mmCIF file of C-alpha atoms in Angstrom:
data_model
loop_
_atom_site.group_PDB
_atom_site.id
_atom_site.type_symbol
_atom_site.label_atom_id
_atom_site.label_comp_id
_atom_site.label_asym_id
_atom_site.label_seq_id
_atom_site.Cartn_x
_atom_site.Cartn_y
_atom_site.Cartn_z
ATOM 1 C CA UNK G 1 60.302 36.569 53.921
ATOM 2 C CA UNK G 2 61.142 34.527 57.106
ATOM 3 C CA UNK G 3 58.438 32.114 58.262
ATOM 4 C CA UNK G 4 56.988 32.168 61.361
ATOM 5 C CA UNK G 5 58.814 29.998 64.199
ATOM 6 C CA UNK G 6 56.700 28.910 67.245
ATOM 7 C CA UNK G 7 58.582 27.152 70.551
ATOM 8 C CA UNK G 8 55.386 25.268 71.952
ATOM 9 C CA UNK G 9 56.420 24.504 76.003
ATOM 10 C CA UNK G 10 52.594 22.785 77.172
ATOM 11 C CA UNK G 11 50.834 24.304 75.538
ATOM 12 C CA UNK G 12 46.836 24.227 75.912
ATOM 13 C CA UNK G 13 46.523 24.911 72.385
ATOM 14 C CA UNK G 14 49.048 26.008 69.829
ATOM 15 C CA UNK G 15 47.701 27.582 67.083
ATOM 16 C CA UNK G 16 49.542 26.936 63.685
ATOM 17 C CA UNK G 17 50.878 30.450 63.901
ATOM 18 C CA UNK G 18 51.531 31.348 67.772
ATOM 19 C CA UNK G 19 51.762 28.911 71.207
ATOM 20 C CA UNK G 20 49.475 29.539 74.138
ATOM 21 C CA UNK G 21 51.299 28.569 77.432
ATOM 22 C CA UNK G 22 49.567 27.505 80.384
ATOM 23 C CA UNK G 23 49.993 30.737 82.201
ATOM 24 C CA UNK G 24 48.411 32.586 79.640
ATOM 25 C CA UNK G 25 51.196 33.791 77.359
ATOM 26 C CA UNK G 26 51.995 34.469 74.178
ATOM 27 C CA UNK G 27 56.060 33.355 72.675
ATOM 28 C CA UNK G 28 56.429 35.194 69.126
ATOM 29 C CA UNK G 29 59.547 34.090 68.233
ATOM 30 C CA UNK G 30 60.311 35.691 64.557
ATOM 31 C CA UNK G 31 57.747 37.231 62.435
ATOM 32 C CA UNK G 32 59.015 39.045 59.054
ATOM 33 C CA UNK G 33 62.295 40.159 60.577
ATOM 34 C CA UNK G 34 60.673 42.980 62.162
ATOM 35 C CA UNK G 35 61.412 44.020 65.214
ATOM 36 C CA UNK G 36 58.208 42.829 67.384
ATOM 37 C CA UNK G 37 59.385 41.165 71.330
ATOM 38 C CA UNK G 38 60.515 37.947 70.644
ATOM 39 C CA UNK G 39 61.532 34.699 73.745
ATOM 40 C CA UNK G 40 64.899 36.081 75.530
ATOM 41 C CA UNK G 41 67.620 33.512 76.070
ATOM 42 C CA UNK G 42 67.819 32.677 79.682
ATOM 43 C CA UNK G 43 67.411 34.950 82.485
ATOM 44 C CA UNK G 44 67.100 37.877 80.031
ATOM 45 C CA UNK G 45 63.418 38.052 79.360
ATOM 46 C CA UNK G 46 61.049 40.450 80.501
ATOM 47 C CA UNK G 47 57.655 39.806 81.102
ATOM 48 C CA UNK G 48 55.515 43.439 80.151
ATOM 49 C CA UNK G 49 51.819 43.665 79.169
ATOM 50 C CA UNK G 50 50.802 44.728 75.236
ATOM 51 C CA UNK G 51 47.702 44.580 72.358
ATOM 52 C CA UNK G 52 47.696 41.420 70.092
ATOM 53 C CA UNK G 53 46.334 40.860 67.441
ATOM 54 C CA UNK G 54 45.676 37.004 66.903
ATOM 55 C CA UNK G 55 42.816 37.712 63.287
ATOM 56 C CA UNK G 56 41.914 40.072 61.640
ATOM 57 C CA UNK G 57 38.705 41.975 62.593
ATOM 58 C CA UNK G 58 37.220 44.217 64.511
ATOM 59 C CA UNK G 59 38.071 46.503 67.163
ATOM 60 C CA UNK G 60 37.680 43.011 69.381
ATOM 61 C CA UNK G 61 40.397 41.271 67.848
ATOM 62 C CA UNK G 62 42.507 43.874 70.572
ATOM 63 C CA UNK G 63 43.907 41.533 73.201
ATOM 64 C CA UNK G 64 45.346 42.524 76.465
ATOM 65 C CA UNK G 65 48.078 39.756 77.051
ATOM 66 C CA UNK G 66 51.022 39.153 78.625
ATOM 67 C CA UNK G 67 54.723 39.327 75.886
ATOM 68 C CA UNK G 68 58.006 38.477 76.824
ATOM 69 C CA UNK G 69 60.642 41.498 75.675
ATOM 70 C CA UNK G 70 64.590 40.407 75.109
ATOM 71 C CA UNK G 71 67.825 42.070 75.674
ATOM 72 C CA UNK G 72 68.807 44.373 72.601
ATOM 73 C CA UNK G 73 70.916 42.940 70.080
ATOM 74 C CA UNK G 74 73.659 44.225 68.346
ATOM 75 C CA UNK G 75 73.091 47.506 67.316
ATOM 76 C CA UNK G 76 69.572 47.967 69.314
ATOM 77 C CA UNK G 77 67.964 49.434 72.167
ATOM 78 C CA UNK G 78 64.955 48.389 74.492
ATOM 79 C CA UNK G 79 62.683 51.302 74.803
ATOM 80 C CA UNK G 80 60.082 51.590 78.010
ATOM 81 C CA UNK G 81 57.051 53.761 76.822
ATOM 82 C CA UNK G 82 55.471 56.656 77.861
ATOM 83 C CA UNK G 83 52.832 56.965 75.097
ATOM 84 C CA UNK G 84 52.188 55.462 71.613
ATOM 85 C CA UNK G 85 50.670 57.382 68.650
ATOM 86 C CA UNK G 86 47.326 56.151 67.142
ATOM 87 C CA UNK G 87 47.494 55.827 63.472
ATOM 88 C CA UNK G 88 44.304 55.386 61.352
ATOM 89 C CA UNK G 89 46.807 52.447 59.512
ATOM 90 C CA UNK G 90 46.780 50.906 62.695
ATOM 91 C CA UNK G 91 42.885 49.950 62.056
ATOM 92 C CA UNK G 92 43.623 49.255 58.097
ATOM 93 C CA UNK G 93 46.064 46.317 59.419
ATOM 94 C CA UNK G 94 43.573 45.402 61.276
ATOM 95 C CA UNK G 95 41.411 45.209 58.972
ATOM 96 C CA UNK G 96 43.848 43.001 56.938
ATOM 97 C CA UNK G 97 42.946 45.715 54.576
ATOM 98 C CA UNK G 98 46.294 47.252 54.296
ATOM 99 C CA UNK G 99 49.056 46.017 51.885
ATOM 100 C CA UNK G 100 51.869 46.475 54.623
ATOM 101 C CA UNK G 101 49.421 44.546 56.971
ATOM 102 C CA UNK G 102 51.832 42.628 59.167
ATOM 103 C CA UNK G 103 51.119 38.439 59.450
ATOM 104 C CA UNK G 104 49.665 37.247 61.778
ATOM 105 C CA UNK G 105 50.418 37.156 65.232
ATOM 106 C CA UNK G 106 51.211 40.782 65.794
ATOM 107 C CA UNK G 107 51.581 43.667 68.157
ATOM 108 C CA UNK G 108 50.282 46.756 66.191
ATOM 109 C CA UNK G 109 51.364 50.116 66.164
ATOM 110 C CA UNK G 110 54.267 52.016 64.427
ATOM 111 C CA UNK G 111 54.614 55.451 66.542
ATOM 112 C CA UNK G 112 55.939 56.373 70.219
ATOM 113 C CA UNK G 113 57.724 57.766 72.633
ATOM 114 C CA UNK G 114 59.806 56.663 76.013
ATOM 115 C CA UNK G 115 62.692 55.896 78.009
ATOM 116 C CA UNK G 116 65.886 53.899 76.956
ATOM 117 C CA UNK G 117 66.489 51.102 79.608
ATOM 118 C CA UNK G 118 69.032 49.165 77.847
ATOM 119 C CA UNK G 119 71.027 49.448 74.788
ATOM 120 C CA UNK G 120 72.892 46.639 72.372
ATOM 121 C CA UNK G 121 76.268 46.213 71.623
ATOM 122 C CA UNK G 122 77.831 48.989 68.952
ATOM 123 C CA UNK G 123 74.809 51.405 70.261
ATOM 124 C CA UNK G 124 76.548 54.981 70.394
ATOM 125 C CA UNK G 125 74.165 57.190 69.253
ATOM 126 C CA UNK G 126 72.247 57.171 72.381
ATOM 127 C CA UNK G 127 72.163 55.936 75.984
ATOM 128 C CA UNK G 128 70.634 54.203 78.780
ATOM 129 C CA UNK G 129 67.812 57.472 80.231
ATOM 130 C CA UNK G 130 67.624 59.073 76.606
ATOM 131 C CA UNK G 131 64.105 59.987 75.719
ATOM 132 C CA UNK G 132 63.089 58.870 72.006
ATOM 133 C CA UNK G 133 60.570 59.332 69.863
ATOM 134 C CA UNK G 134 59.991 56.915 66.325
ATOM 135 C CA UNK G 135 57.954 56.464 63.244
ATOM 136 C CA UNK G 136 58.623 53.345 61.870
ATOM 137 C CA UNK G 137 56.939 50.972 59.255
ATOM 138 C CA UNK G 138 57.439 48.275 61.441
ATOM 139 C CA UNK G 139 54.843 47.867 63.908
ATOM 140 C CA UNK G 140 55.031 46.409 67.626
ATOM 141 C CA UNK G 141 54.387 49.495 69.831
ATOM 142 C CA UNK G 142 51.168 48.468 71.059
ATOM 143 C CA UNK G 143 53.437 47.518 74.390
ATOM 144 C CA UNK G 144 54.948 48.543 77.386
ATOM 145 C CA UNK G 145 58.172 48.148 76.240
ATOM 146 C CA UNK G 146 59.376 47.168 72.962
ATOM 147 C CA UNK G 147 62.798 46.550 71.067
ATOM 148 C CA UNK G 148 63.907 48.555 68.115
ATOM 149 C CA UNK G 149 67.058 49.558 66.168
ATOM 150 C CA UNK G 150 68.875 52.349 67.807
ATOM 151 C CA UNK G 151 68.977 54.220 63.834
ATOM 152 C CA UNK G 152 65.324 53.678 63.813
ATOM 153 C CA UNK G 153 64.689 56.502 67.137
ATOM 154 C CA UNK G 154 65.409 60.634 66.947
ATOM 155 C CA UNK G 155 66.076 62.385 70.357
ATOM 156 C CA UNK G 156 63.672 63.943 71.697
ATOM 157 C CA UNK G 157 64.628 67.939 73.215
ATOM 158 C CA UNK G 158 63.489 68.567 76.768
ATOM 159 C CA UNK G 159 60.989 71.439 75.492
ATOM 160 C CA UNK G 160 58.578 68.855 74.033
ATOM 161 C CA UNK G 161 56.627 66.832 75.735
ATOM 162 C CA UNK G 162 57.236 63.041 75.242
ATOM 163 C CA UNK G 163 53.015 62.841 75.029
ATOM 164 C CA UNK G 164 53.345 65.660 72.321
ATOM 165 C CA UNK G 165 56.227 63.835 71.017
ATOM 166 C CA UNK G 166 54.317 60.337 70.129
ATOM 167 C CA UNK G 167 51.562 62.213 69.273
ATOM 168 C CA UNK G 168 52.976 64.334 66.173
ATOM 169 C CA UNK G 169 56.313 61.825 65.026
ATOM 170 C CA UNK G 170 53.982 60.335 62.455
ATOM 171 C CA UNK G 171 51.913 63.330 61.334
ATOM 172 C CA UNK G 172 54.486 65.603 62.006
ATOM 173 C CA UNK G 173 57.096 63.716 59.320
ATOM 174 C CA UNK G 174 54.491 62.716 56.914
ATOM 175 C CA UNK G 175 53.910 66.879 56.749
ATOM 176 C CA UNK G 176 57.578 67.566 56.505
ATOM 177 C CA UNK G 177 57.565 65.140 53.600
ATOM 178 C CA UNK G 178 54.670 66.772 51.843
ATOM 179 C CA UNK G 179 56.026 70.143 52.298
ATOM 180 C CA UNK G 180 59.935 69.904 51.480
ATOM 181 C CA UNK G 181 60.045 66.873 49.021
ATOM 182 C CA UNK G 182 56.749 65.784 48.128
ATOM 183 C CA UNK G 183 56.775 69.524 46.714
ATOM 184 C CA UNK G 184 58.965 71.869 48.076
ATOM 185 C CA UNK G 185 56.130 74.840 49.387
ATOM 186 C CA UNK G 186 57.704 78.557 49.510
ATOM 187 C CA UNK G 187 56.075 81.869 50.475
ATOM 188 C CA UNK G 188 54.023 83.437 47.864
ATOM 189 C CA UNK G 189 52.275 79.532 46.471
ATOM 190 C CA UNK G 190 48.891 78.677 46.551
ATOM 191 C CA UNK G 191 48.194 75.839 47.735
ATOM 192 C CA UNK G 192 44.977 73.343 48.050
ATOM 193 C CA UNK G 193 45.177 70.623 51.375
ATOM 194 C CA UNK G 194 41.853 68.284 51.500
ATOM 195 C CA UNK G 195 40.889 66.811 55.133
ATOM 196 C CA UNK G 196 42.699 70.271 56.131
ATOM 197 C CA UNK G 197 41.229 69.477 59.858
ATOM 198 C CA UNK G 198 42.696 65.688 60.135
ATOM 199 C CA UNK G 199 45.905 64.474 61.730
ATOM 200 C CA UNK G 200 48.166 65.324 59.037
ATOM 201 C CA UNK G 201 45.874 68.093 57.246
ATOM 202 C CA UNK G 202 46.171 70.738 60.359
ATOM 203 C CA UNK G 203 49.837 70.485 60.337
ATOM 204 C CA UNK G 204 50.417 70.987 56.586
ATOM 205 C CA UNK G 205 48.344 74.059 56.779
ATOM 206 C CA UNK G 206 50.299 75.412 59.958
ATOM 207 C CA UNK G 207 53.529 74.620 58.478
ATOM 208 C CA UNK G 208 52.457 76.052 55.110
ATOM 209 C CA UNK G 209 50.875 79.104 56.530
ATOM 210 C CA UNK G 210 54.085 79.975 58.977
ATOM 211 C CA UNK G 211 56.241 79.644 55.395
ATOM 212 C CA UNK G 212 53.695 82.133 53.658
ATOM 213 C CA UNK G 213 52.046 80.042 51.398
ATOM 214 C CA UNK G 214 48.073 80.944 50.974
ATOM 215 C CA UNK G 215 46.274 77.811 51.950
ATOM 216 C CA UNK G 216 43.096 76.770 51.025
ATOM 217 C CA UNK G 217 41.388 73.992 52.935
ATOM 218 C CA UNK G 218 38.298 71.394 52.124
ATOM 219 C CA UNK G 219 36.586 70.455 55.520
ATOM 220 C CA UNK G 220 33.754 68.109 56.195
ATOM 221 C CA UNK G 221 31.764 69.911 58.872
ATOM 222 C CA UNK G 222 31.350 73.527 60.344
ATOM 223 C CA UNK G 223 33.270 72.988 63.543
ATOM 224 C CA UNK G 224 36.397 71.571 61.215
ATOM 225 C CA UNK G 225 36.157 75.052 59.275
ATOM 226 C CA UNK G 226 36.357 76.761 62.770
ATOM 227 C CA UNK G 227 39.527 74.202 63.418
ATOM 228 C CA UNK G 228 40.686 74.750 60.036
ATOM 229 C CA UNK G 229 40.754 78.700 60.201
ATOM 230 C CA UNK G 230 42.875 78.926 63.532
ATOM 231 C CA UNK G 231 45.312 75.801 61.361
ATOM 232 C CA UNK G 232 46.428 78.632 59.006
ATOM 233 C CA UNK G 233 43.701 78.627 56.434
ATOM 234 C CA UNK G 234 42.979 81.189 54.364
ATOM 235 C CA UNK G 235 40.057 80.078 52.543
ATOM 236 C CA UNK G 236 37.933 77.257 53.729
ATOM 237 C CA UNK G 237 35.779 75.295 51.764
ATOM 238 C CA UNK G 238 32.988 72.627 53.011
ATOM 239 C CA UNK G 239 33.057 70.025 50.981
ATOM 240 C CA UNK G 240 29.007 68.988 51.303
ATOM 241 C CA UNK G 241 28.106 72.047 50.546
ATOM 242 C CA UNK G 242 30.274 73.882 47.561
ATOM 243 C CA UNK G 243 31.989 72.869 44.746
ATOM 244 C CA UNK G 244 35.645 72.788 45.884
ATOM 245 C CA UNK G 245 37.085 73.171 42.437
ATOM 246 C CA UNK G 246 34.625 76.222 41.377
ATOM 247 C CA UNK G 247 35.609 77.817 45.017
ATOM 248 C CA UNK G 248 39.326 77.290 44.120
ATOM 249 C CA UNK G 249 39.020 78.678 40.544
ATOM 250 C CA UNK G 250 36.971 81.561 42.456
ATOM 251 C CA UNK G 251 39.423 81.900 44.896
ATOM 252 C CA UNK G 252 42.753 82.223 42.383
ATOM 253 C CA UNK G 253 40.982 84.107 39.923
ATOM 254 C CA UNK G 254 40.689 81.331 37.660
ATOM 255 C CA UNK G 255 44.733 80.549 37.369
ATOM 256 C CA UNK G 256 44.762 77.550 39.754
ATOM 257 C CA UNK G 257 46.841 76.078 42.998
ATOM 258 C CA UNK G 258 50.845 75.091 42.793
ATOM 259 C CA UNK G 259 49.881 72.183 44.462
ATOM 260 C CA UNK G 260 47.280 69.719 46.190
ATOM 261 C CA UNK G 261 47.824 67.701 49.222
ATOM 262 C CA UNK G 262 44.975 64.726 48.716
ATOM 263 C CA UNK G 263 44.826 62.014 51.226
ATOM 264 C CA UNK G 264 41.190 61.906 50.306
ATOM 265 C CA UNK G 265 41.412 59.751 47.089
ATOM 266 C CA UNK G 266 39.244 58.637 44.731
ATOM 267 C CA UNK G 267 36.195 61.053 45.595
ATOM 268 C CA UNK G 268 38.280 64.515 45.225
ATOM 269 C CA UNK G 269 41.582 62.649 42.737
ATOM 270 C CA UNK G 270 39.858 64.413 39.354
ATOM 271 C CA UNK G 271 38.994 67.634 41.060
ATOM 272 C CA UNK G 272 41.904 67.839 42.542
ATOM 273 C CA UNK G 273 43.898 67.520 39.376
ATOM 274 C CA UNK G 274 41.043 70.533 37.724
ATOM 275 C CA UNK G 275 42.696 72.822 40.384
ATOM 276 C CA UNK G 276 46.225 72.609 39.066
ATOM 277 C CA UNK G 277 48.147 75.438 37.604
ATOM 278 C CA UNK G 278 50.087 73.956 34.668
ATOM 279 C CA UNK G 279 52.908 71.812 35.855
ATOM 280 C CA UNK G 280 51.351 71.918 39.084
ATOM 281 C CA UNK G 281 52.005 69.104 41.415
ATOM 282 C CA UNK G 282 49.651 66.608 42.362
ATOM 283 C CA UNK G 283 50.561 65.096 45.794
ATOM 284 C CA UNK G 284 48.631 62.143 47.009
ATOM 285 C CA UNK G 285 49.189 60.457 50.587
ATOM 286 C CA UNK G 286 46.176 58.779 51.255
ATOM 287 C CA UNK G 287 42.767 57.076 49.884
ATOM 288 C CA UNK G 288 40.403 57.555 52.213
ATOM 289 C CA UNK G 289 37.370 57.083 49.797
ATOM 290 C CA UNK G 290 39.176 54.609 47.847
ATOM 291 C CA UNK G 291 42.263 54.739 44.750
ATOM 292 C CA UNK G 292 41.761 57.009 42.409
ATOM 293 C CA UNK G 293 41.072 55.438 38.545
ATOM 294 C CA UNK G 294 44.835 55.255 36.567
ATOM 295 C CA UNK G 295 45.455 58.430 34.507
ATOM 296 C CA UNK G 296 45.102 58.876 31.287
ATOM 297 C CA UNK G 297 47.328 60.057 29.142
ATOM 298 C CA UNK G 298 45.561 63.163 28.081
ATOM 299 C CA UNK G 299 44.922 63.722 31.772
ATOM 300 C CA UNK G 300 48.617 64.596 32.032
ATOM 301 C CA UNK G 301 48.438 66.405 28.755
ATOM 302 C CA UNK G 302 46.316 68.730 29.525
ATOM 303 C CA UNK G 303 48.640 70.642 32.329
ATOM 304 C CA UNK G 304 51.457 68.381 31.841
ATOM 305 C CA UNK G 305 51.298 68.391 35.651
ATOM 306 C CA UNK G 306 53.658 65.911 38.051
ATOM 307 C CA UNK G 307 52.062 63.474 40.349
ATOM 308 C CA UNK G 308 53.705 61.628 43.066
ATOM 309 C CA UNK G 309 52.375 59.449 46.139
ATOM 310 C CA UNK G 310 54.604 60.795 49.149
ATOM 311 C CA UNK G 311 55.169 58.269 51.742
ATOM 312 C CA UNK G 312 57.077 58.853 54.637
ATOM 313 C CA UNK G 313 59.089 55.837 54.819
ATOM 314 C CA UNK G 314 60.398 55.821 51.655
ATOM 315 C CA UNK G 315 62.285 59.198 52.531
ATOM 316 C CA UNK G 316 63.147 58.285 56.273
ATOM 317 C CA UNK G 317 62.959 54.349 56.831
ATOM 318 C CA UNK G 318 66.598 54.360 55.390
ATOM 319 C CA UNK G 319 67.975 57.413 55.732
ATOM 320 C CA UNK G 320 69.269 58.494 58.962
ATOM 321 C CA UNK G 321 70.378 61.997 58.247
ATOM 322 C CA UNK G 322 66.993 62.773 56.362
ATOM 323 C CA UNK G 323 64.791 61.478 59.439
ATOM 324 C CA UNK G 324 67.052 63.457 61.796
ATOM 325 C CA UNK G 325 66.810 66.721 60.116
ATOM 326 C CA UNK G 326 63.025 65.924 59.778
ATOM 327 C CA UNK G 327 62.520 65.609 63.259
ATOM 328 C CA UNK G 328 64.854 68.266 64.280
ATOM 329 C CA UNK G 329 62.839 70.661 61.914
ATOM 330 C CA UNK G 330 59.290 69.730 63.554
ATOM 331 C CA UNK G 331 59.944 69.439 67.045
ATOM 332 C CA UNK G 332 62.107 72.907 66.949
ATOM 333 C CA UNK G 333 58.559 74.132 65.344
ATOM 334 C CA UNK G 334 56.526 72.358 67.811
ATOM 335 C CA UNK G 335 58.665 74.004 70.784
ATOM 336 C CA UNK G 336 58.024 77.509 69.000
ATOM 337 C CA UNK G 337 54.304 77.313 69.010
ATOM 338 C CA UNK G 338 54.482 77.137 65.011
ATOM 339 C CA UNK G 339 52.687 73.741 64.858
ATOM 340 C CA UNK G 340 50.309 73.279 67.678
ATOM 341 C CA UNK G 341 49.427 69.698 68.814
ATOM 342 C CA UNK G 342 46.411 68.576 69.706
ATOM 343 C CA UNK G 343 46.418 65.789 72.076
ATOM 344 C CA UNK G 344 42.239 65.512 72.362
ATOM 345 C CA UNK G 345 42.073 62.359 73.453
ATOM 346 C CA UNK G 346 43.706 59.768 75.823
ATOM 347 C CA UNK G 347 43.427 56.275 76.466
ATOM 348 C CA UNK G 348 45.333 53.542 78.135
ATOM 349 C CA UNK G 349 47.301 51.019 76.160
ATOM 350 C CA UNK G 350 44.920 48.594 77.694
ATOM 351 C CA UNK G 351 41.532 50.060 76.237
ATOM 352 C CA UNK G 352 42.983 50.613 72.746
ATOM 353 C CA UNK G 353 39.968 48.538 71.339
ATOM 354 C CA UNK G 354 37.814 52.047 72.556
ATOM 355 C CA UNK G 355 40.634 53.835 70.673
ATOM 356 C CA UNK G 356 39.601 52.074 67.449
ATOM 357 C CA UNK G 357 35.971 52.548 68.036
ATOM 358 C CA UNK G 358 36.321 55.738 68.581
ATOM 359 C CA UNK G 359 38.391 57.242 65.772
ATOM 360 C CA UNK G 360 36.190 54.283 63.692
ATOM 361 C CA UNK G 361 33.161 55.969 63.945
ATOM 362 C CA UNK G 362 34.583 59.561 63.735
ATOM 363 C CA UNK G 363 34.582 60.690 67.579
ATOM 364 C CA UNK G 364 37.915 62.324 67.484
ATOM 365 C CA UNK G 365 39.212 65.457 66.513
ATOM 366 C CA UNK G 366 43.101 66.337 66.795
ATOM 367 C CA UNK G 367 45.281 63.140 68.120
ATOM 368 C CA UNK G 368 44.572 60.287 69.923
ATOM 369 C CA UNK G 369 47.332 58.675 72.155
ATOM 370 C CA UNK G 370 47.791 55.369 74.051
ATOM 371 C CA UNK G 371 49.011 55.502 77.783
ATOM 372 C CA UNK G 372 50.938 52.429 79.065
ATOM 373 C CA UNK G 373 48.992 51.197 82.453
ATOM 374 C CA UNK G 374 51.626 51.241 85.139
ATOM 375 C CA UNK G 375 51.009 47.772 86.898
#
């Protein structure tokens, strides 16, 4: 891991780990050999507005400040936004909770969509007025404009919307995953998808439902049911007020589901596992309530069932030909009307500290999106 390298030019106060200039600005220079804006070389820099985050913390931590964007390097592309995708990771990192949480200083952020305005030497698959979409581990889209590796964006087809576009990326390849690798869903499965009203819940049922899979969905709340139902669901079960794993037995005449999409945790993990078929597949992607306890080994005895974590990254990050087909797949399904995307709420890039309160204390329904102020 590379350490962080600050250039301090007078400098009111330079923080061990980032230099405040006198006009207010912030030089990150190298942080992790990510990809965040770093000082241009001479007459190359840009000056663009984006979030920082200085500590971890609160909503508060959110700071509107000037950044300074370089020309793309080999085999990069400088990317001028149109919107950014809000990610409930974005408040884990910064939180500090996360274990990918960047160091600090950082810009946060790991989902968008924009314009190409300039592209590196050895760039040739795409061009100066392409428009992009990306999901990458690597954060830094909290801005304007950012830099990133030309492998790193997918085109984006003139019957989506580049709002739409940022909006799904994330979700929208985190469900592909689930659906074709995490386990590979075909028509005539049962299958059991907790939070089946959240980001990534109402596009696995969709998806799974256009296939002609049976879904059955756990919701928190009457109006997600409603939302749920017109997602594909079959069978919807609220969570505060049945027992999900009874209802599923109920519901599959006591044989069980092929699979379960959790992203719940630790509060449904042991239920979840009670609503397998044998060799059913256990698919976790998230832990809302917390990690699960380890299994035991006569857990998996008892259905000799498979269990896998399914993380987007580690099926796209570094392979181009994967994330292209992935993104092909869901934005030709978007364009259809097969996967509908709600884009509920809006906010500019510059009040993304409301953004975080607001999906913090559970305001939101469908996606929230970031809108770069024009200045």
């Amino acid at each position: 891991m590379r350490s962080i390298q600050v250039k301090v030019e007078k400098t009111t106060y330079a923080h061990k780990k980032m230099a405040y200039k006198t006009d207010g600005t912030v030089e990150i220079i190298s942080i992790n050999q990510s990809t965040y804006p770093t000082k241009p070389k001479h007459n190359t820099k840009t000056m663009v507005k984006a979030i920082t985050v200085h500590k971890h913390g609160g909503p508060e931590v959110l700071k509107w400040e000037d950044i300074q964007v370089r020309v793309p390097k080999e085999g990069e592309i400088r990317l001028k936004q149109k919107a950014i995708g809000l990610n409930f990771l974005d408040v884990y990192m910064r939180q500090g909770l996360h274990n990918r949480a960047p160091p600090l200083p950082y810009i946060p952020g790991m989902e968008g969509a924009g314009v190409i305005t300039a592209v590196g030497p050895g760039v040739t698959s795409c061009k100066v007025g392409d428009v992009v979409a990306y999901a990458s581990l690597q954060v830094g889209s909290y801005a304007q404009e950012r830099i990133l590796r030309a492998d790193q964006v997918v085109p984006v087809p003139s019957s989506v919307d580049p709002v739409e576009a940022a909006a799904v990326i994330f979700k929208g390849l985190t469900a592909h995953v689930l659906l074709h690798k995490g386990f590979k869903v075909e028509r005539g499965h049962t299958i059991l998808v907790h939070a089946a009203a959240g980001g990534v819940g109402n596009l696995v049922c969709q998806w799974a439902s256009a296939i002609g899979a049976t879904v059955i969905g756990t919701v928190s709340t009457k109006q997600k049911a409603l939302q749920a139902k017109e997602d594909g669901c079959h069978h919807v079960i609220l969570l505060k007020d049945e027992n999900f794993v009874d209802c599923v037995m109920e519901i599959t005449s006591g044989k069980g589901v092929e699979v379960v999409y959790d992203s719940v945790g630790k509060d449904t993990f042991d239920g979840s596992i009670a609503c397998l078929k044998k060799r059913g597949y256990m698919v976790l992607f998230g832990m809302a309530s917390g990690e699960p306890q380890p299994l035991s080994v006569a857990q998996l005895a008892s259905k000799s069932f498979y269990y896998t974590f399914s993380s987007v990254g580690e099926y796209t990050e570094d392979n181009r030909e994967e994330l292209l087909l992935a993104a092909e797949e869901l934005f030709d399904n978007v364009a259809r009307g097969v996967l509908r995307v709600r884009v509920n709420h809006k906010y500019l890039l510059s009040q993304a500290s409301q953004a975080h309160i607001a999906i913090e204390s559970r305001k939101t329904s469908g996606s929230v999106v970031l809108i770069p102020d024009e200045e």
